[in-house]
Coordinates of C-alpha atoms and ligand atoms in Angstrom, one line a residue:
M23 CA -24.0 8.1 7.5
E24 CA -25.2 9.2 4.1
W25 CA -22.5 8.5 1.4
S26 CA -23.8 11.3 -0.7
A27 CA -22.3 13.8 1.9
I28 CA -18.9 12.6 0.6
W29 CA -19.6 14.2 -2.8
S30 CA -20.3 17.7 -1.5
E31 CA -20.7 20.6 -3.8
G32 CA -17.7 21.1 -6.1
V33 CA -16.2 17.6 -5.4
N34 CA -15.7 15.6 -8.5
V35 CA -12.3 14.0 -8.0
L36 CA -11.7 12.4 -4.7
A37 CA -8.4 10.7 -3.8
V38 CA -8.0 8.1 -1.1
I39 CA -4.4 7.6 0.1
C40 CA -2.8 6.1 3.2
L41 CA -0.7 8.3 5.4
Q42 CA 1.3 5.5 7.0
F43 CA 2.9 2.2 5.8
G44 CA -0.1 0.8 4.0
D45 CA -2.7 -1.8 5.2
T46 CA -4.8 0.9 6.8
G47 CA -8.2 -0.2 5.4
K48 CA -8.2 2.0 2.3
G49 CA -10.3 -0.5 0.5
K50 CA -13.3 0.0 2.7
I51 CA -13.1 3.8 2.3
V52 CA -12.7 3.6 -1.5
D53 CA -15.7 1.3 -1.5
L54 CA -18.0 3.7 0.3
C55 CA -16.7 6.6 -1.9
A56 CA -17.3 4.5 -5.0
E57 CA -21.0 4.0 -4.2
E58 CA -21.9 7.3 -5.9
A59 CA -18.9 7.6 -8.3
D60 CA -18.7 7.0 -12.0
I61 CA -15.1 6.0 -12.2
I62 CA -12.5 4.4 -9.9
A63 CA -8.9 4.6 -10.9
R64 CA -5.6 3.3 -9.4
G65 CA -2.3 4.9 -10.5
T66 CA 0.4 3.5 -8.3
G67 CA 1.9 0.2 -7.1
G68 CA 1.4 -3.1 -8.8
S69 CA 0.9 -6.7 -7.7
N70 CA 2.4 -5.8 -4.3
A71 CA -1.0 -4.5 -3.3
G72 CA -3.9 -6.6 -2.0
H73 CA -7.6 -6.0 -2.6
T74 CA -10.4 -8.0 -1.1
I75 CA -13.3 -9.0 -3.4
C76 CA -16.4 -10.6 -1.8
A77 CA -18.6 -12.6 -4.1
N78 CA -21.2 -15.3 -3.7
G79 CA -20.3 -15.7 0.0
R80 CA -16.6 -16.1 -0.8
T81 CA -13.7 -13.8 -0.2
H82 CA -10.9 -13.4 -2.7
I83 CA -7.7 -11.4 -2.8
T84 CA -6.7 -9.7 -6.0
H85 CA -3.5 -7.7 -6.5
I86 CA -3.9 -5.5 -9.6
I87 CA -7.6 -5.5 -10.3
P88 CA -9.2 -3.2 -7.7
S89 CA -12.0 -4.4 -5.4
S90 CA -14.4 -1.8 -6.8
I91 CA -14.7 -4.1 -9.8
S92 CA -17.8 -5.6 -8.1
Y93 CA -19.6 -2.3 -9.0
T94 CA -20.5 -3.4 -12.5
D95 CA -22.1 -0.1 -13.5
K96 CA -18.9 1.9 -13.0
T97 CA -15.7 2.3 -15.0
H98 CA -12.5 0.8 -13.4
I99 CA -9.1 2.0 -14.5
I100 CA -5.6 0.6 -14.0
G101 CA -3.6 3.7 -14.7
N102 CA -0.3 4.5 -16.3
G103 CA 1.7 4.6 -13.0
V104 CA 1.0 0.9 -12.2
A105 CA 3.6 -1.8 -12.5
F106 CA 1.5 -4.1 -14.7
N107 CA 2.0 -7.8 -14.5
P108 CA -0.3 -9.3 -17.2
Q109 CA 0.1 -12.8 -16.0
I110 CA -1.5 -11.9 -12.7
V111 CA -4.2 -9.8 -14.3
I112 CA -5.2 -12.7 -16.5
Q113 CA -5.4 -15.0 -13.5
E114 CA -7.6 -12.4 -11.7
L115 CA -9.9 -12.1 -14.8
Q116 CA -10.3 -15.9 -14.6
L117 CA -11.4 -15.5 -11.0
L118 CA -13.9 -12.9 -12.0
D119 CA -15.2 -15.2 -14.7
D120 CA -15.5 -18.1 -12.2
E121 CA -17.5 -15.8 -9.9
K122 CA -19.6 -14.4 -12.8
I123 CA -18.5 -10.8 -12.1
S124 CA -18.5 -8.7 -15.2
Y125 CA -15.4 -6.7 -16.1
D126 CA -16.8 -5.1 -19.2
N127 CA -16.0 -1.7 -17.8
L128 CA -12.3 -2.4 -16.9
L129 CA -9.8 -0.2 -18.7
I130 CA -6.0 -0.7 -18.7
A131 CA -3.6 2.1 -19.5
L132 CA -1.7 1.5 -22.7
N133 CA 1.3 3.3 -21.0
A134 CA 1.3 1.3 -17.8
K135 CA 4.8 -0.1 -17.0
L136 CA 5.1 -3.7 -18.0
T137 CA 6.5 -6.2 -15.5
L138 CA 8.5 -9.0 -17.1
P139 CA 9.5 -12.4 -15.6
H140 CA 13.1 -11.3 -15.0
H141 CA 11.9 -8.3 -12.9
L142 CA 10.5 -10.8 -10.4
L143 CA 13.8 -12.7 -10.6
I144 CA 16.0 -9.6 -10.0
D145 CA 13.8 -8.5 -7.1
R146 CA 14.1 -11.9 -5.4
L147 CA 17.8 -12.2 -6.1
K148 CA 18.5 -8.8 -4.6
E149 CA 16.6 -9.9 -1.5
K150 CA 19.1 -12.7 -0.9
G151 CA 21.9 -10.1 -0.5
S152 CA 22.8 -7.2 1.7
G153 CA 20.3 -4.9 -0.2
K154 CA 17.4 -6.9 1.3
I155 CA 14.6 -4.7 2.5
G156 CA 11.7 -7.3 2.7
T157 CA 10.0 -6.6 -0.6
T158 CA 6.9 -8.5 -1.8
G159 CA 9.0 -10.1 -4.5
Q160 CA 6.7 -8.9 -7.3
G161 CA 9.3 -7.2 -9.4
I162 CA 8.1 -3.8 -8.5
A163 CA 11.5 -2.0 -8.2
P164 CA 13.1 -3.6 -11.3
T165 CA 10.0 -2.6 -13.4
Y166 CA 10.4 1.0 -12.4
V167 CA 14.2 0.9 -12.7
D168 CA 13.9 -0.1 -16.3
Y169 CA 11.4 2.7 -16.9
Y170 CA 13.7 5.3 -15.5
N171 CA 16.7 3.6 -17.3
R172 CA 14.7 4.0 -20.5
T173 CA 14.9 0.3 -21.2
G174 CA 11.4 -0.4 -20.0
L175 CA 8.4 -1.8 -21.9
M176 CA 4.8 -0.6 -21.7
V177 CA 1.5 -2.4 -22.0
N178 CA 1.0 -1.2 -25.6
D179 CA 4.2 -3.1 -26.6
M180 CA 2.3 -6.4 -26.1
L181 CA 0.1 -5.4 -29.1
N182 CA 3.1 -5.0 -31.5
P183 CA 5.2 -8.2 -31.8
D184 CA 8.2 -6.6 -33.6
I185 CA 8.4 -3.7 -31.3
F186 CA 8.1 -6.0 -28.2
K187 CA 10.9 -8.2 -29.5
R188 CA 13.2 -5.3 -30.2
K189 CA 12.6 -3.7 -26.8
L190 CA 12.8 -7.0 -24.9
E191 CA 16.2 -7.9 -26.5
R192 CA 17.6 -4.5 -25.7
N193 CA 16.2 -4.7 -22.2
L194 CA 17.6 -8.2 -21.6
E195 CA 21.0 -7.3 -23.0
Y196 CA 21.4 -5.0 -20.1
N197 CA 19.6 -7.1 -17.4
Q198 CA 21.3 -10.3 -18.3
R199 CA 24.6 -8.8 -17.1
I200 CA 23.1 -8.0 -13.8
I201 CA 21.5 -11.5 -13.5
A202 CA 24.8 -13.2 -14.4
S203 CA 26.4 -11.8 -11.3
Y204 CA 24.2 -13.9 -9.1
N205 CA 24.4 -17.6 -8.2
P206 CA 23.1 -19.8 -11.1
E207 CA 21.4 -22.2 -8.6
D208 CA 19.5 -19.4 -7.0
I209 CA 18.4 -18.2 -10.4
A210 CA 17.3 -21.7 -11.5
E211 CA 15.3 -22.2 -8.3
I212 CA 13.6 -18.8 -8.4
M213 CA 12.6 -19.2 -12.1
Q214 CA 10.6 -22.4 -11.1
H215 CA 8.3 -20.3 -8.9
P216 CA 4.7 -20.1 -10.3
A217 CA 4.9 -16.3 -10.1
L218 CA 7.7 -16.5 -12.7
G219 CA 5.8 -19.0 -15.0
S220 CA 6.9 -22.2 -13.2
G221 CA 10.0 -22.5 -15.3
I222 CA 8.6 -21.9 -18.8
F223 CA 10.6 -18.8 -19.3
Y224 CA 13.9 -20.4 -18.4
R225 CA 15.5 -23.4 -20.1
N226 CA 19.0 -24.9 -19.9
G227 CA 20.4 -22.0 -17.8
S228 CA 19.1 -19.1 -19.8
F229 CA 16.0 -17.1 -20.7
D230 CA 13.8 -18.4 -23.4
I231 CA 13.2 -15.1 -25.2
D232 CA 10.9 -16.8 -27.8
Q233 CA 8.7 -18.1 -24.9
I234 CA 8.5 -14.7 -23.2
I235 CA 7.5 -13.1 -26.6
A236 CA 4.9 -15.9 -27.3
S237 CA 3.3 -15.6 -23.8
Y238 CA 3.2 -11.8 -23.8
M239 CA 1.7 -11.7 -27.3
E240 CA -1.0 -14.0 -25.9
Y241 CA -1.5 -11.8 -22.9
G242 CA -1.8 -8.8 -25.2
E243 CA -4.4 -10.4 -27.3
R244 CA -6.4 -11.4 -24.3
L245 CA -6.3 -7.9 -22.8
L246 CA -6.7 -6.0 -26.1
P247 CA -10.4 -5.0 -25.5
M248 CA -9.4 -3.3 -22.3
I249 CA -6.2 -1.5 -23.4
T250 CA -6.7 2.1 -24.1
D251 CA -5.4 5.7 -23.5
T252 CA -6.8 6.0 -20.0
D253 CA -5.0 9.3 -19.4
K254 CA -7.1 10.9 -22.1
F255 CA -10.3 9.1 -20.9
L256 CA -9.8 10.5 -17.4
R257 CA -9.0 14.1 -18.6
K258 CA -12.2 14.1 -20.6
A259 CA -14.1 12.6 -17.7
V260 CA -12.9 15.4 -15.4
K261 CA -14.0 18.0 -18.0
N262 CA -17.4 16.4 -18.2
G263 CA -17.9 16.6 -14.4
K264 CA -17.8 12.8 -13.8
R265 CA -17.3 11.7 -10.3
I266 CA -13.9 10.0 -10.0
V267 CA -12.3 8.1 -7.1
L268 CA -8.5 7.8 -7.2
E269 CA -7.4 4.8 -5.2
G270 CA -3.9 5.0 -3.7
A271 CA -1.7 2.0 -3.0
Q272 CA 0.7 1.3 -0.2
G273 CA 1.2 4.5 1.9
A274 CA 2.8 7.9 1.9
L275 CA 5.6 6.8 4.2
L276 CA 6.5 4.0 1.7
S277 CA 6.9 6.5 -1.1
I278 CA 10.0 6.4 -3.2
L279 CA 10.4 10.2 -2.9
L280 CA 13.5 11.1 -0.9
G281 CA 12.2 13.4 1.8
L282 CA 8.9 11.6 2.2
G283 CA 9.3 7.9 3.0
T284 CA 11.8 6.0 5.0
Y285 CA 14.1 5.4 2.0
P286 CA 15.5 2.8 1.2
Y287 CA 12.8 0.9 3.1
V288 CA 10.1 2.0 0.7
T289 CA 8.3 0.8 -2.4
S290 CA 9.2 2.2 -5.8
S291 CA 6.3 4.4 -6.7
N292 CA 5.3 7.6 -5.1
A293 CA 2.4 6.4 -3.0
S294 CA 1.4 10.0 -2.0
I295 CA -1.0 12.3 -3.7
G296 CA 1.4 13.5 -6.4
G297 CA 2.2 10.0 -7.6
L298 CA -1.4 9.0 -7.6
A299 CA -2.6 11.9 -9.7
E300 CA 0.3 11.6 -12.1
G301 CA -0.3 7.8 -12.3
V302 CA -3.7 8.3 -13.8
G303 CA -2.7 11.2 -16.0
L304 CA -4.2 14.1 -13.9
S305 CA -2.6 16.9 -12.0
V306 CA -2.9 17.3 -8.2
D307 CA -4.8 20.5 -8.8
E308 CA -7.6 18.5 -10.3
V309 CA -8.2 16.6 -7.1
D310 CA -11.0 18.2 -5.1
R311 CA -10.8 16.3 -1.9
I312 CA -8.2 14.0 -0.3
F313 CA -9.0 11.4 2.3
G314 CA -5.8 10.5 4.1
I315 CA -6.2 7.2 6.0
A316 CA -4.4 6.4 9.2
K317 CA -4.9 3.5 11.5
A318 CA -5.4 4.6 15.2
P319 CA -4.4 4.4 17.9
Y320 CA -2.0 1.8 16.7
M321 CA -0.2 1.3 13.5
T322 CA 1.6 -1.4 11.5
R323 CA 4.5 -1.9 9.1
V324 CA 5.4 -4.8 6.8
G325 CA 9.0 -5.5 5.7
D326 CA 12.1 -3.9 7.1
G327 CA 12.8 -0.3 8.0
P328 CA 12.6 2.0 11.0
F329 CA 9.5 1.9 13.2
P330 CA 10.1 3.8 16.4
T331 CA 7.0 2.8 18.3
E332 CA 7.2 -0.9 17.4
L333 CA 6.0 -2.9 20.5
G334 CA 8.9 -5.1 21.4
G335 CA 11.4 -3.2 19.1
A336 CA 14.1 -5.3 17.5
K337 CA 12.7 -8.5 19.0
S338 CA 9.4 -7.9 17.2
A339 CA 11.0 -7.0 13.9
E340 CA 13.1 -10.2 14.0
H341 CA 10.1 -12.3 15.0
C342 CA 7.9 -10.9 12.2
R343 CA 10.5 -11.6 9.6
T344 CA 11.0 -15.2 10.7
K345 CA 9.7 -17.7 8.2
G346 CA 6.8 -19.8 9.4
V347 CA 5.4 -17.3 11.9
N348 CA 1.7 -16.8 11.2
R349 CA -1.6 -16.3 13.0
D350 CA -1.9 -19.9 14.1
S351 CA 1.6 -20.3 15.4
E352 CA 1.2 -17.0 17.4
M353 CA -2.2 -18.0 18.8
E354 CA -0.7 -21.1 20.2
Q355 CA 2.5 -19.6 21.6
Y356 CA 1.1 -16.2 22.8
P357 CA -2.6 -16.4 23.8
T358 CA -4.2 -12.9 23.4
N359 CA -3.8 -10.8 26.6
L360 CA -4.7 -7.2 26.4
S361 CA -3.4 -6.1 29.7
I362 CA 0.0 -7.8 29.6
S363 CA 2.9 -5.6 30.6
D364 CA 5.5 -7.1 28.2
D365 CA 5.6 -4.9 25.1
F366 CA 6.5 -7.7 22.7
Q367 CA 3.6 -9.8 23.8
L368 CA 1.3 -6.8 23.8
G369 CA 2.3 -6.2 20.2
V370 CA 1.5 -9.9 19.4
S371 CA -1.9 -9.5 21.1
L372 CA -2.6 -6.3 19.1
R373 CA -1.7 -8.2 15.9
Q374 CA -4.2 -10.9 16.8
A375 CA -6.9 -8.4 17.8
G376 CA -6.5 -6.4 14.5
N377 CA -5.9 -9.6 12.4
E378 CA -2.7 -7.9 11.2
Y379 CA -1.4 -10.6 8.9
G380 CA -0.6 -10.1 5.3
A381 CA -3.6 -10.7 3.0
T382 CA -1.6 -12.9 0.6
T383 CA 1.4 -14.1 2.4
G384 CA 0.1 -14.4 5.9
R385 CA 3.2 -12.5 7.0
P386 CA 2.7 -11.0 10.5
R387 CA 2.7 -7.2 10.4
R388 CA 4.9 -5.4 12.9
T389 CA 2.7 -3.5 15.4
G390 CA 3.2 -0.4 17.4
W391 CA 1.4 2.6 18.9
L392 CA 0.3 5.5 16.7
D393 CA 3.4 7.6 15.8
L394 CA 2.2 11.2 15.6
P395 CA 5.6 12.7 14.5
L396 CA 5.5 10.4 11.4
L397 CA 1.8 11.2 10.8
L398 CA 2.5 15.0 11.1
H399 CA 5.4 14.6 8.7
A400 CA 3.1 12.8 6.1
V401 CA 0.4 15.5 6.5
N402 CA 2.9 18.3 6.2
S403 CA 4.5 16.8 3.1
I404 CA 1.1 16.5 1.4
N405 CA 0.7 20.2 2.2
S406 CA -2.8 20.6 1.0
N407 CA -5.9 22.2 2.5
K408 CA -7.9 19.6 0.7
L409 CA -6.6 16.9 3.0
E410 CA -8.9 15.4 5.7
L411 CA -8.1 12.5 8.0
V412 CA -9.9 9.2 8.2
L413 CA -9.1 7.1 11.2
T414 CA -9.6 3.3 10.8
K415 CA -9.6 0.2 13.0
L416 CA -10.6 2.2 16.1
D417 CA -12.6 -0.8 17.3
V418 CA -9.5 -3.0 17.6
L419 CA -8.3 -1.5 20.8
T420 CA -11.6 -1.8 22.7
G421 CA -10.8 -3.4 26.1
Y422 CA -7.1 -2.2 26.3
P423 CA -6.7 -0.6 29.7
R424 CA -4.0 1.9 28.6
I425 CA -3.6 3.5 25.2
K426 CA -0.3 5.3 24.4
L427 CA 0.2 7.9 21.7
C428 CA 3.7 8.9 20.6
D429 CA 3.9 12.7 20.4
G430 CA 7.6 13.2 20.2
Y431 CA 11.0 11.5 19.9
S432 CA 14.2 11.8 21.8
Y433 CA 17.2 11.4 19.4
E434 CA 19.6 8.9 20.8
G435 CA 22.1 8.4 18.0
P436 CA 25.5 9.8 17.0
T437 CA 25.7 13.4 15.9
Q438 CA 24.4 13.7 12.4
R439 CA 23.6 16.6 10.0
Y440 CA 20.4 17.0 8.1
G441 CA 21.1 20.0 5.9
G442 CA 22.1 22.8 8.3
R443 CA 20.4 21.1 11.2
I444 CA 22.6 19.1 13.6
F445 CA 21.1 16.2 15.6
S446 CA 22.8 15.3 18.8
K447 CA 21.9 12.9 21.6
G448 CA 19.0 14.1 23.7
D449 CA 17.5 16.4 21.0
I450 CA 13.7 16.4 21.1
L451 CA 11.7 16.1 17.8
T452 CA 7.9 16.5 17.4
E453 CA 7.9 15.9 13.6
A454 CA 9.8 13.0 12.0
I455 CA 12.8 13.6 9.8
P456 CA 12.5 11.5 6.6
Y457 CA 16.0 10.1 6.9
A458 CA 16.2 6.5 7.9
E459 CA 19.5 7.0 9.6
I460 CA 17.9 9.6 12.0
I461 CA 14.6 7.8 12.5
E462 CA 16.2 4.6 13.5
H463 CA 17.8 6.4 16.5
C464 CA 14.6 8.0 17.7
R465 CA 13.2 6.9 21.0
P466 CA 9.5 7.5 21.2
M467 CA 8.0 9.6 24.0
Y468 CA 4.4 8.8 24.9
Q469 CA 1.2 10.4 26.3
E470 CA -0.9 7.8 28.1
F471 CA -4.7 7.7 27.9
P472 CA -7.2 5.5 29.7
G473 CA -8.8 3.0 27.4
W474 CA -12.5 2.3 26.8
N475 CA -14.4 -0.8 27.5
I476 CA -17.7 -0.6 25.6
D477 CA -18.2 -2.1 22.2
I478 CA -18.0 0.8 19.7
S479 CA -18.6 -1.3 16.5
E480 CA -22.3 -0.4 16.4
V481 CA -22.0 3.2 17.4
E482 CA -23.5 5.5 14.7
S483 CA -22.9 9.0 16.1
V484 CA -19.8 10.6 17.5
D485 CA -21.9 11.7 20.5
D486 CA -22.2 8.0 21.5
L487 CA -18.5 7.3 21.5
P488 CA -16.8 6.7 24.9
P489 CA -15.3 10.0 26.1
Q490 CA -11.9 8.2 26.5
L491 CA -11.9 7.6 22.7
V492 CA -13.0 11.1 21.9
M493 CA -10.1 12.4 24.0
I494 CA -7.7 10.4 21.9
T495 CA -9.2 11.5 18.5
S496 CA -9.2 15.1 19.6
F497 CA -5.5 14.8 20.7
I498 CA -4.7 13.4 17.2
E499 CA -6.5 16.2 15.5
R500 CA -4.7 18.8 17.5
S501 CA -1.3 17.2 17.0
V502 CA -1.5 17.1 13.2
K503 CA -3.7 20.2 12.8
K504 CA -6.0 18.5 10.3
P505 CA -9.7 17.7 10.7
I506 CA -10.7 14.1 11.1
S507 CA -13.7 13.6 8.9
L508 CA -14.5 9.9 9.2
L509 CA -14.0 7.3 11.9
S510 CA -14.1 3.6 11.0
V511 CA -15.2 1.3 13.7
G512 CA -15.6 -2.0 11.9
K513 CA -15.0 -3.6 8.5
D514 CA -18.5 -3.0 7.1
R515 CA -19.2 0.3 5.5
E516 CA -22.1 1.0 7.8
Q517 CA -19.5 1.0 10.6
T518 CA -18.4 4.4 9.7
I519 CA -19.0 7.6 11.7
D520 CA -19.2 11.1 10.4
N521 CA -16.9 13.0 12.7
R522 CA -17.6 16.4 11.3
T523 CA -20.6 16.8 13.5
H524 CA -18.2 16.7 16.4
Ligands
LIG628 P1 7.9 -3.8 -2.9 O1 6.8 -2.8 -3.1 O2 7.5 -5.2 -3.2 O3 9.2 -3.4 -3.6 O4 8.3 -3.8 -1.3 C1 8.9 -2.6 -0.8 C2 8.4 -2.4 0.7 O5 7.1 -2.0 0.6 C3 8.4 -3.7 1.5 O6 8.8 -3.3 2.9 C4 7.0 -4.1 1.5 O7 6.6 -4.9 2.6 C5 6.3 -2.8 1.4 N1 5.0 -2.9 0.8 C6 4.7 -3.1 -0.5 N2 3.4 -3.2 -0.8 C7 2.8 -3.1 0.4 C8 1.4 -3.0 0.8 O8 0.5 -3.1 0.0 N3 1.2 -2.9 2.2 C9 2.2 -2.7 3.1 N4 3.5 -2.7 2.7 C10 3.8 -2.9 1.4

């Protein structure tokens, strides 16, 4: 398809967000939107995200620097809403230097939220206790906690040694008390991790504040040419009619907002459209078009939290959180079998077919059928007539004899209230309720569809798609009452079909 069609009349700001639990192939869609854009900006998440950069025949994963950086003629922005870990960014800049990719047009928000070594420590210590939710261990929640607690530091503080020291001391005065409540051996062990500076920030059982200051001043100096007021830059760009792509991170159902994600099994920024716009200093009204990405007809989730359609249920969740499970171990133990009747093994086969293993950690992603009540909830929460759906990874299920779509739940838990609404055993829901204690008791109800057997990865027009697949996409469209604009049938950008002709 022609990428210029994406920038139809009146579209200057285009946002790409995920409507599920992340890992839906947003990067590819951002990439094809970026082709004709002037600026690409991210405004949420931090080093918990993974971006793929292909250069000189090699593939690299970055966490903070977006993959669009390979477009050297465009401006790339790390916005104010990002949890900014300078140590990681500097490592990623080194990678770009090694690959001879220019980053002259990279701008970093002076008001991005600064991640400090003890944020990673607190995140990892918390994961050892009953508050564990399966985080990425990148210090995301503690960074935002400090921000909302008004003890946080921002990127600009790295440029002012006295201010940095004063704020850091105040911050640590509070955080040391929290850290002191944990096991000193766990603390000493975690502080040795390379992500926390391989021990340089921690000596003789306490933080070396002077070392943190020295390192962060060095980081500040290195990043100085890129640090600027990106909020102002973007507002001006909007006024001047520049084409801007806003790149979301994670997914709407992982948003911190109560009433949107599956709290507390979420990340700590608002991964939906409001958080993204705010995280780059714009308002939602300034966004002209929203691409909401959903994997179909299956979906995935990483980390803990309710997932009603998970193939293999609790067994799968437990298996995926077991240390040492990865693609190789699964291939050996469970050879791919698309027609197997056992749900757990079907889930493993699906993971293998879609290569659903964490980009950085290799963690297996939990797999399940597409959950339409959750998708409908995400769509309704965004509540915008600018929202269009993009379905990704459609090629993965080629060859599966039966496809199931969850179009409702039967509530199977104890009687519970959600405001004035009472949920009792046997109640039927067609839209998910964003309350983990309700979702975890929802049993999915399915519609079954015949699968398709022809390779769709080279199909260019919706007219050439197998009718079985069209039945499925039409069912999704009707269920969530939103148009599906694009269909992704492979990882290359050419493998994208314009569905609006349908
Ligand atoms: P945190 O963002 O590291 O605090 O992790 C909180 C939850 O969000 C965990 O369940 C993570 O697995 C999940 N999460 C964070 N980033 C991503 C992502 O990029 N893709 C999918 N899940 C994510």
